[in-house]
Amino acid sequence: MTTSIEEANGSAAGFSGHIHGFNADAEARLIDMMMKVGHWVDEESGMFLGHIKMAIMFEGKGITLNLTDLDEGVLCHGSLMPKQKVDFDFMVAVTDVDAGELEHVMLHAIEDSGVDFCLDEHECSCGHHHDHEHHHDHEHHHDHECSCGKDHHEEKDHTGCTCGHHH
C-alpha cells in the first residue's frame, strides 16, 4: 500500500527549533524565506503544488504562516508580540522535487533569512550528515542574552546559534 505522498510523487521535509529575537522584522523575513522556497519548488517542478507552513509559538500561543499559492502569497493567522525566544516548526510538502534537495534548499533559506534560528537535531532524509557551513561576507549581531549562557557575538554554526548543541 502506498501513501498519498508517494502517489503524488511528493516530498516532505521539516525543521523545528527556536528563534531568538522574534519581532515584525523577523516575521517579514520568515515570509520572504517561505516565498523563496516556494519559488524554488515552482522552478524545479514546473509548478508549485503543495504547501509550506510555519508555526511560531510562545507558551502555547502564536501565529501560523501558510503558503499554498505563490500569487496569493503567505497568509498569516494570529498575532504574536515581540519575544526574546520563540519555538518554531517549518514544514514543506510538495510534488515533483527530490526530498534531499528540498531539505538543502530549506536549510539555505533558513541560513540566508537573517533570522537567528537554532535548529533541533535533524537527520537528513538522504542519510548523510550535512554541516551546511557557508561563509558570507555579512555579519549578524545579536542584542539578546540567550538562556544557554553563550555569547552570541562569537563565531556561529550554520543555524545562527552558539548554544553548544549540534544542529
Coordinates of N, CA, C and O in Angstrom, one line a residue:
M1 N 0.8 -1.2 0.0 CA 0.0 0.0 0.0 C 0.9 1.2 0.0 O 1.8 1.3 0.8
T2 N 0.6 2.2 -0.8 CA 1.4 3.4 -0.9 C 0.7 4.5 -0.2 O -0.6 4.5 0.0
T3 N 1.5 5.5 0.2 CA 0.9 6.7 0.9 C 0.5 7.7 -0.1 O 0.9 7.7 -1.3
S4 N -0.3 8.7 0.3 CA -0.7 9.8 -0.6 C 0.5 10.6 -1.1 O 0.5 11.0 -2.3
I5 N 1.5 10.7 -0.3 CA 2.7 11.5 -0.8 C 3.4 10.7 -1.9 O 3.9 11.3 -2.8
E6 N 3.5 9.4 -1.7 CA 4.1 8.5 -2.8 C 3.3 8.5 -4.0 O 3.8 8.6 -5.1
E7 N 1.9 8.5 -3.9 CA 1.0 8.5 -5.0 C 1.2 9.8 -5.8 O 1.1 9.8 -7.0
A8 N 1.4 10.9 -5.2 CA 1.5 12.2 -5.8 C 3.0 12.5 -6.2 O 3.2 13.6 -6.6
N9 N 3.9 11.6 -6.1 CA 5.3 11.8 -6.3 C 5.8 13.0 -5.5 O 6.4 13.9 -6.0
G10 N 5.4 13.0 -4.2 CA 5.6 14.1 -3.3 C 6.8 13.9 -2.5 O 7.4 12.9 -2.3
S11 N 7.2 15.1 -1.9 CA 8.3 15.1 -0.9 C 7.9 16.0 0.2 O 7.2 17.0 0.0
A12 N 8.4 15.6 1.4 CA 8.1 16.4 2.6 C 9.4 16.6 3.4 O 10.2 15.6 3.5
A13 N 9.5 17.7 4.0 CA 10.7 18.0 4.9 C 10.3 19.0 5.9 O 9.4 19.8 5.7
G14 N 10.9 18.9 7.1 CA 10.6 19.9 8.1 C 11.7 20.0 9.1 O 12.6 19.2 9.3
F15 N 11.7 21.2 9.8 CA 12.6 21.5 10.8 C 11.9 22.2 12.0 O 10.9 22.8 11.8
S16 N 12.4 22.0 13.2 CA 11.9 22.7 14.3 C 13.1 23.2 15.2 O 14.2 22.8 15.0
G17 N 12.7 24.1 16.1 CA 13.7 24.6 17.0 C 13.2 25.9 17.6 O 12.1 26.0 17.9
H18 N 14.1 26.9 17.8 CA 13.7 28.2 18.3 C 14.4 29.3 17.5 O 15.4 29.1 16.8
I19 N 13.8 30.5 17.7 CA 14.2 31.7 17.1 C 14.5 32.7 18.2 O 13.7 32.9 19.1
H20 N 15.6 33.4 18.1 CA 16.0 34.4 19.1 C 15.6 35.8 18.4 O 15.8 36.0 17.3
G21 N 14.9 36.6 19.2 CA 14.6 38.0 18.7 C 13.5 38.0 17.7 O 13.6 38.7 16.7
F22 N 12.3 37.4 18.1 CA 11.2 37.4 17.1 C 10.5 38.8 17.3 O 10.2 39.2 18.3
N23 N 10.3 39.4 16.1 CA 9.6 40.7 16.0 C 9.0 40.8 14.6 O 9.0 39.8 13.8
A24 N 8.4 41.9 14.3 CA 7.8 42.2 13.0 C 8.8 42.0 11.8 O 8.5 41.5 10.8
D25 N 10.1 42.4 12.0 CA 11.1 42.3 11.0 C 11.4 40.8 10.8 O 11.5 40.3 9.6
A26 N 11.5 40.0 11.9 CA 11.7 38.6 11.7 C 10.6 37.9 11.0 O 10.8 37.1 10.1
E27 N 9.4 38.3 11.3 CA 8.2 37.7 10.7 C 8.2 38.0 9.2 O 8.0 37.1 8.3
A28 N 8.6 39.2 8.8 CA 8.7 39.6 7.4 C 9.8 38.8 6.7 O 9.6 38.3 5.5
R29 N 10.9 38.5 7.4 CA 12.0 37.7 6.8 C 11.5 36.3 6.7 O 11.9 35.6 5.7
L30 N 10.7 35.8 7.6 CA 10.2 34.4 7.5 C 9.3 34.2 6.3 O 9.3 33.2 5.6
I31 N 8.5 35.2 6.1 CA 7.6 35.2 4.9 C 8.4 35.2 3.6 O 8.1 34.4 2.7
D32 N 9.4 36.0 3.6 CA 10.3 36.0 2.4 C 11.0 34.7 2.2 O 11.1 34.2 1.1
M33 N 11.4 34.1 3.3 CA 12.1 32.8 3.3 C 11.2 31.7 2.7 O 11.5 30.9 1.8
M34 N 9.9 31.7 3.1 CA 8.9 30.8 2.6 C 8.7 31.0 1.1 O 8.6 30.0 0.4
M35 N 8.6 32.2 0.7 CA 8.4 32.5 -0.7 C 9.5 32.0 -1.6 O 9.3 31.5 -2.7
K36 N 10.8 32.2 -1.1 CA 11.9 31.7 -1.8 C 11.9 30.2 -2.0 O 12.2 29.7 -3.1
V37 N 11.5 29.5 -1.0 CA 11.4 28.0 -1.1 C 10.3 27.7 -2.1 O 10.4 26.8 -2.9
G38 N 9.2 28.4 -2.0 CA 8.1 28.2 -2.9 C 8.5 28.4 -4.4 O 8.1 27.7 -5.3
H39 N 9.2 29.5 -4.6 CA 9.7 29.8 -6.0 C 10.7 28.8 -6.5 O 10.6 28.4 -7.7
W40 N 11.5 28.2 -5.6 CA 12.4 27.2 -6.0 C 11.6 25.9 -6.4 O 11.9 25.3 -7.4
V41 N 10.6 25.6 -5.6 CA 9.8 24.4 -6.0 C 9.1 24.6 -7.3 O 9.1 23.7 -8.2
D42 N 8.6 25.8 -7.5 CA 7.9 26.2 -8.8 C 8.9 26.0 -10.0 O 8.5 25.4 -11.0
E43 N 10.1 26.5 -9.8 CA 11.1 26.4 -10.9 C 11.6 24.9 -11.1 O 11.7 24.5 -12.2
E44 N 11.7 24.2 -10.0 CA 12.2 22.8 -10.1 C 11.2 21.9 -10.7 O 11.6 21.0 -11.5
S45 N 10.0 22.0 -10.3 CA 9.0 21.0 -10.7 C 8.1 21.5 -11.9 O 7.3 20.8 -12.4
G46 N 8.2 22.8 -12.2 CA 7.3 23.4 -13.2 C 6.0 24.0 -12.7 O 5.3 24.7 -13.4
M47 N 5.7 23.7 -11.4 CA 4.6 24.3 -10.8 C 4.7 24.1 -9.3 O 5.3 23.2 -8.8
F48 N 4.1 25.0 -8.5 CA 4.1 24.9 -7.0 C 2.8 24.2 -6.7 O 1.7 24.8 -6.8
L49 N 2.9 23.0 -6.3 CA 1.7 22.2 -5.9 C 2.0 21.6 -4.5 O 2.9 20.7 -4.4
G50 N 1.4 22.1 -3.5 CA 1.6 21.6 -2.2 C 1.5 22.7 -1.2 O 0.7 23.7 -1.4
H51 N 2.2 22.6 -0.1 CA 2.1 23.7 0.9 C 3.4 23.9 1.7 O 4.1 22.9 1.9
I52 N 3.6 25.1 2.2 CA 4.7 25.4 3.0 C 4.0 26.1 4.3 O 3.2 27.0 4.1
K53 N 4.4 25.6 5.4 CA 3.8 26.1 6.7 C 4.8 26.3 7.7 O 5.9 25.7 7.8
M54 N 4.5 27.3 8.6 CA 5.4 27.6 9.7 C 4.5 28.0 10.9 O 3.6 28.8 10.7
A55 N 4.8 27.4 12.0 CA 4.2 27.8 13.3 C 5.2 28.5 14.2 O 6.3 27.9 14.3
I56 N 4.9 29.6 14.7 CA 5.8 30.3 15.6 C 5.0 30.4 17.0 O 4.0 31.0 17.0
M57 N 5.6 29.8 18.0 CA 4.8 29.7 19.3 C 5.6 30.2 20.5 O 6.8 30.0 20.5
F58 N 4.9 30.8 21.4 CA 5.4 31.2 22.7 C 4.4 30.8 23.7 O 3.3 31.3 23.7
E59 N 4.8 29.9 24.6 CA 3.9 29.5 25.7 C 2.5 29.1 25.2 O 1.5 29.5 25.7
G60 N 2.5 28.3 24.2 CA 1.2 27.7 23.6 C 0.4 28.6 22.7 O -0.6 28.2 22.2
K61 N 0.9 29.9 22.5 CA 0.2 30.8 21.6 C 1.1 31.3 20.6 O 2.3 31.3 20.7
G62 N 0.5 31.7 19.4 CA 1.4 32.2 18.4 C 0.7 32.4 17.1 O -0.5 32.7 17.0
I63 N 1.5 32.3 16.0 CA 1.0 32.5 14.7 C 1.3 31.4 13.8 O 2.3 30.6 14.0
T64 N 0.6 31.2 12.7 CA 0.9 30.3 11.6 C 1.0 31.1 10.3 O 0.3 32.0 10.1
L65 N 2.0 30.7 9.6 CA 2.2 31.2 8.2 C 2.0 30.1 7.3 O 2.5 29.0 7.4
N66 N 1.2 30.3 6.2 CA 0.8 29.3 5.3 C 0.9 29.8 3.9 O 0.4 30.8 3.5
L67 N 1.6 29.0 3.0 CA 1.7 29.3 1.6 C 1.2 28.1 0.8 O 1.8 27.0 0.9
T68 N 0.2 28.3 0.0 CA -0.4 27.3 -0.9 C -0.5 27.8 -2.3 O -0.7 27.0 -3.2
D69 N -0.3 29.1 -2.5 CA -0.5 29.7 -3.8 C 0.5 30.9 -3.9 O 0.5 31.8 -3.1
L70 N 1.5 30.8 -4.8 CA 2.5 31.8 -5.0 C 2.0 33.2 -5.3 O 2.5 34.2 -4.9
D71 N 0.9 33.2 -6.1 CA 0.3 34.5 -6.4 C -0.4 35.2 -5.2 O -0.4 36.4 -5.1
E72 N -1.0 34.4 -4.4 CA -1.7 34.9 -3.2 C -0.7 35.2 -2.1 O -0.9 36.1 -1.3
G73 N 0.5 34.5 -2.0 CA 1.5 34.8 -1.0 C 1.2 34.1 0.3 O 0.3 33.3 0.4
V74 N 2.0 34.4 1.3 CA 1.9 33.8 2.6 C 0.8 34.4 3.4 O 0.7 35.6 3.5
L75 N -0.1 33.6 3.9 CA -1.2 34.0 4.7 C -0.8 33.8 6.2 O -0.2 32.8 6.6
C76 N -1.0 34.9 7.0 CA -0.7 34.8 8.4 C -1.9 34.8 9.2 O -2.9 35.5 9.0
H77 N -1.9 33.8 10.2 CA -3.1 33.7 11.1 C -2.6 33.9 12.5 O -1.7 33.2 12.9
G78 N -3.2 34.8 13.2 CA -2.9 35.0 14.6 C -1.9 36.2 14.7 O -1.5 36.8 13.7
S79 N -1.5 36.5 15.9 CA -0.5 37.6 16.2 C 0.3 37.2 17.4 O -0.1 36.4 18.2
L80 N 1.5 37.7 17.4 CA 2.5 37.5 18.5 C 3.3 38.7 18.7 O 3.9 39.2 17.8
M81 N 3.3 39.2 19.9 CA 4.1 40.3 20.3 C 5.6 40.0 20.2 O 5.9 38.8 20.3
P82 N 6.5 40.9 20.1 CA 7.9 40.6 20.1 C 8.3 39.8 21.3 O 7.9 40.0 22.4
K83 N 9.2 38.8 21.0 CA 9.6 37.9 22.1 C 11.1 37.7 22.0 O 11.6 37.6 20.8
Q84 N 11.8 37.5 23.1 CA 13.2 37.2 23.0 C 13.5 35.8 22.4 O 14.5 35.6 21.7
K85 N 12.6 34.8 22.7 CA 12.8 33.5 22.2 C 11.5 32.8 21.9 O 10.6 32.8 22.8
V86 N 11.3 32.3 20.7 CA 10.1 31.5 20.4 C 10.4 30.2 19.8 O 11.5 30.0 19.3
D87 N 9.5 29.3 19.9 CA 9.7 28.0 19.2 C 9.1 28.0 17.8 O 8.2 28.8 17.5
F88 N 9.6 27.2 16.9 CA 9.0 27.2 15.6 C 9.0 25.7 15.0 O 9.8 24.9 15.4
D89 N 8.1 25.5 14.1 CA 8.1 24.3 13.2 C 7.9 24.8 11.8 O 7.1 25.7 11.5
F90 N 8.7 24.3 10.9 CA 8.7 24.8 9.5 C 8.7 23.5 8.7 O 9.5 22.6 8.8
M91 N 7.6 23.4 7.8 CA 7.5 22.2 7.0 C 7.1 22.5 5.6 O 6.4 23.5 5.3
V92 N 7.5 21.6 4.7 CA 7.1 21.8 3.3 C 6.7 20.4 2.8 O 7.4 19.4 3.0
A93 N 5.6 20.3 2.1 CA 5.1 19.1 1.5 C 4.6 19.5 0.1 O 3.7 20.3 -0.1
V94 N 5.4 19.1 -0.9 CA 5.2 19.5 -2.3 C 5.4 18.3 -3.3 O 5.8 17.2 -2.8
T95 N 5.1 18.5 -4.5 CA 5.2 17.4 -5.5 C 6.4 17.7 -6.5 O 6.8 18.8 -6.7
D96 N 6.9 16.6 -7.0 CA 7.9 16.6 -8.1 C 9.2 17.3 -7.8 O 9.8 17.9 -8.6
V97 N 9.7 17.2 -6.5 CA 11.1 17.6 -6.2 C 11.7 16.5 -5.3 O 11.0 15.8 -4.7
D98 N 13.0 16.4 -5.4 CA 13.8 15.5 -4.6 C 13.8 15.9 -3.1 O 14.0 17.1 -2.8
A99 N 13.5 15.0 -2.2 CA 13.4 15.3 -0.8 C 14.7 15.8 -0.2 O 14.8 16.8 0.6
G100 N 15.9 15.3 -0.6 CA 17.2 15.7 -0.2 C 17.5 17.1 -0.7 O 18.0 18.0 0.1
E101 N 17.1 17.4 -1.9 CA 17.3 18.8 -2.5 C 16.4 19.8 -1.7 O 16.8 20.9 -1.5
L102 N 15.2 19.3 -1.5 CA 14.2 20.2 -0.7 C 14.8 20.6 0.6 O 14.8 21.8 1.0
E103 N 15.3 19.6 1.4 CA 15.9 19.9 2.7 C 17.1 20.9 2.6 O 17.2 21.8 3.4
H104 N 17.9 20.7 1.6 CA 19.1 21.5 1.3 C 18.6 23.0 1.0 O 19.2 23.9 1.6
V105 N 17.6 23.1 0.2 CA 17.1 24.4 -0.2 C 16.5 25.1 1.1 O 16.7 26.3 1.3
M106 N 15.8 24.3 1.9 CA 15.2 24.9 3.1 C 16.3 25.3 4.1 O 16.1 26.4 4.7
L107 N 17.3 24.6 4.2 CA 18.4 25.0 5.1 C 19.1 26.2 4.6 O 19.4 27.1 5.4
H108 N 19.3 26.4 3.3 CA 19.9 27.6 2.8 C 19.0 28.8 3.0 O 19.4 29.9 3.4
A109 N 17.7 28.6 2.8 CA 16.7 29.6 3.0 C 16.7 30.1 4.5 O 16.7 31.3 4.8
I110 N 16.8 29.1 5.4 CA 16.9 29.4 6.9 C 18.1 30.3 7.1 O 18.1 31.3 7.8
E111 N 19.2 29.8 6.6 CA 20.5 30.4 6.8 C 20.6 31.8 6.3 O 21.1 32.8 6.9
D112 N 20.0 32.0 5.1 CA 20.1 33.3 4.4 C 19.0 34.3 4.8 O 19.0 35.4 4.4
S113 N 18.1 33.9 5.7 CA 16.9 34.7 6.0 C 17.4 35.9 6.9 O 16.6 36.9 6.9
G114 N 18.4 35.8 7.6 CA 18.8 36.9 8.6 C 18.1 36.7 9.9 O 18.3 37.5 10.8
V115 N 17.3 35.7 10.1 CA 16.7 35.4 11.3 C 17.6 34.5 12.2 O 18.3 33.6 11.6
D116 N 17.6 34.7 13.5 CA 18.5 34.0 14.4 C 17.9 32.7 14.8 O 17.2 32.6 15.8
F117 N 18.1 31.6 14.0 CA 17.5 30.3 14.2 C 18.4 29.4 15.0 O 19.6 29.5 14.9
C118 N 17.9 28.5 15.8 CA 18.6 27.4 16.4 C 17.7 26.2 16.1 O 16.6 26.1 16.5
L119 N 18.3 25.3 15.3 CA 17.6 24.1 14.8 C 17.8 23.0 15.8 O 18.9 22.8 16.4
D120 N 16.7 22.2 16.0 CA 16.8 20.9 16.8 C 17.6 19.9 16.0 O 17.7 20.1 14.8
E121 N 18.0 18.9 16.6 CA 18.7 17.8 15.9 C 17.8 17.3 14.8 O 16.6 17.2 14.9
H122 N 18.5 17.1 13.6 CA 17.7 16.6 12.5 C 18.5 15.6 11.7 O 19.7 15.9 11.4
E123 N 17.9 14.5 11.3 CA 18.5 13.5 10.5 C 18.0 13.8 9.0 O 16.9 13.7 8.8
C124 N 19.0 14.1 8.2 CA 18.6 14.3 6.8 C 18.1 13.1 6.1 O 18.5 12.0 6.4
S125 N 17.1 13.2 5.2 CA 16.4 12.1 4.6 C 17.3 11.3 3.7 O 17.1 10.2 3.4
C126 N 18.5 11.9 3.3 CA 19.4 11.2 2.4 C 20.3 10.3 3.1 O 21.1 9.6 2.6
G127 N 20.3 10.4 4.5 CA 21.1 9.5 5.3 C 22.5 10.0 5.6 O 23.3 9.4 6.3
H128 N 22.9 11.2 5.0 CA 24.2 11.7 5.2 C 24.1 12.9 6.2 O 23.1 13.5 6.4
H129 N 25.3 13.1 6.9 CA 25.4 14.3 7.8 C 25.8 15.5 6.9 O 26.7 15.4 6.2
H130 N 25.1 16.6 7.1 CA 25.4 17.8 6.3 C 25.8 18.9 7.3 O 25.0 19.2 8.2
D131 N 26.9 19.5 7.2 CA 27.3 20.6 8.1 C 26.6 21.9 7.6 O 26.3 22.8 8.4
H132 N 26.4 22.1 6.3 CA 25.8 23.3 5.7 C 26.5 24.5 6.3 O 25.9 25.5 6.6
E133 N 27.8 24.5 6.3 CA 28.6 25.6 6.8 C 29.0 26.4 5.6 O 29.7 26.0 4.7
H134 N 28.5 27.7 5.6 CA 28.8 28.5 4.5 C 29.4 29.8 5.0 O 29.1 30.3 6.1
H135 N 30.2 30.5 4.2 CA 30.8 31.7 4.6 C 30.2 32.9 3.8 O 30.2 32.8 2.6
H136 N 29.7 33.8 4.5 CA 29.2 35.0 3.9 C 29.9 36.2 4.3 O 30.6 36.3 5.3
D137 N 29.8 37.3 3.4 CA 30.5 38.5 3.7 C 29.9 39.4 4.8 O 30.4 40.3 5.2
H138 N 28.6 39.0 5.1 CA 28.0 39.8 6.1 C 28.0 39.2 7.5 O 28.2 38.0 7.6
E139 N 27.9 40.0 8.5 CA 27.9 39.5 9.9 C 26.6 39.8 10.5 O 25.9 40.8 10.2
H140 N 26.2 39.0 11.5 CA 25.0 39.2 12.2 C 25.3 39.5 13.7 O 26.1 38.8 14.2
H141 N 24.8 40.5 14.2 CA 25.0 40.9 15.6 C 23.7 40.7 16.3 O 22.6 41.1 15.8
H142 N 23.7 40.2 17.5 CA 22.5 39.9 18.2 C 22.5 40.6 19.6 O 23.5 40.5 20.3
D143 N 21.5 41.3 19.8 CA 21.4 42.1 21.0 C 20.5 41.5 22.1 O 19.7 42.1 22.7
H144 N 20.7 40.2 22.3 CA 19.9 39.5 23.3 C 20.8 38.6 24.1 O 21.9 38.3 23.7
E145 N 20.3 38.3 25.3 CA 21.1 37.4 26.1 C 20.3 36.0 26.1 O 19.2 35.9 26.4
C146 N 21.0 35.0 25.6 CA 20.4 33.7 25.4 C 20.4 32.9 26.7 O 21.3 33.0 27.5
S147 N 19.4 32.2 26.9 CA 19.2 31.4 28.1 C 20.3 30.3 28.2 O 20.6 29.7 29.3
C148 N 21.0 30.0 27.1 CA 22.0 29.0 27.1 C 23.3 29.5 27.8 O 24.2 28.7 28.0
G149 N 23.5 30.8 28.0 CA 24.6 31.4 28.6 C 25.8 31.7 27.7 O 26.8 32.2 28.2
K150 N 25.7 31.4 26.4 CA 26.8 31.6 25.5 C 26.7 33.0 24.9 O 25.6 33.6 24.9
D151 N 27.8 33.6 24.5 CA 27.9 34.9 23.9 C 27.6 34.7 22.4 O 28.4 34.1 21.7
H152 N 26.5 35.2 21.9 CA 26.1 35.0 20.5 C 26.9 36.0 19.6 O 26.6 36.0 18.4
H153 N 27.9 36.7 20.1 CA 28.7 37.5 19.2 C 29.9 36.8 18.7 O 30.6 37.3 17.9
E154 N 30.1 35.6 19.2 CA 31.2 34.7 18.8 C 30.8 34.0 17.5 O 29.7 34.1 17.0
E155 N 31.7 33.3 16.9 CA 31.5 32.6 15.6 C 30.3 31.6 15.8 O 30.2 30.9 16.8
K156 N 29.4 31.6 14.8 CA 28.2 30.8 14.9 C 28.3 29.6 14.0 O 29.0 29.6 13.0
D157 N 27.5 28.6 14.3 CA 27.4 27.5 13.4 C 26.4 27.9 12.3 O 25.8 29.0 12.3
H158 N 26.0 26.9 11.4 CA 25.2 27.3 10.3 C 23.8 27.7 10.6 O 23.1 28.3 9.8
T159 N 23.3 27.4 11.8 CA 22.0 27.7 12.2 C 21.9 29.1 12.9 O 20.8 29.5 13.2
G160 N 23.0 29.7 13.2 CA 23.0 31.0 13.8 C 22.9 30.9 15.3 O 22.6 31.9 16.0
C161 N 23.2 29.7 15.9 CA 23.1 29.6 17.3 C 24.4 29.1 17.8 O 25.1 28.3 17.2
T162 N 24.8 29.5 19.0 CA 26.1 29.1 19.6 C 25.8 28.4 21.0 O 26.6 28.4 21.8
C163 N 24.6 27.8 21.1 CA 24.3 27.3 22.4 C 24.9 25.9 22.7 O 24.7 25.3 23.7
G164 N 25.8 25.5 21.8 CA 26.6 24.3 22.1 C 26.0 23.0 21.6 O 26.6 22.0 21.6
H165 N 24.8 23.1 21.1 CA 24.1 21.9 20.6 C 24.6 21.7 19.1 O 24.8 22.7 18.4
H166 N 24.7 20.5 18.7 CA 24.9 20.2 17.3 C 23.6 20.4 16.5 O 22.6 19.7 16.9
H167 N 23.6 21.2 15.5 CA 22.4 21.4 14.7 C 22.5 20.9 13.3 O 23.4 21.2 12.6

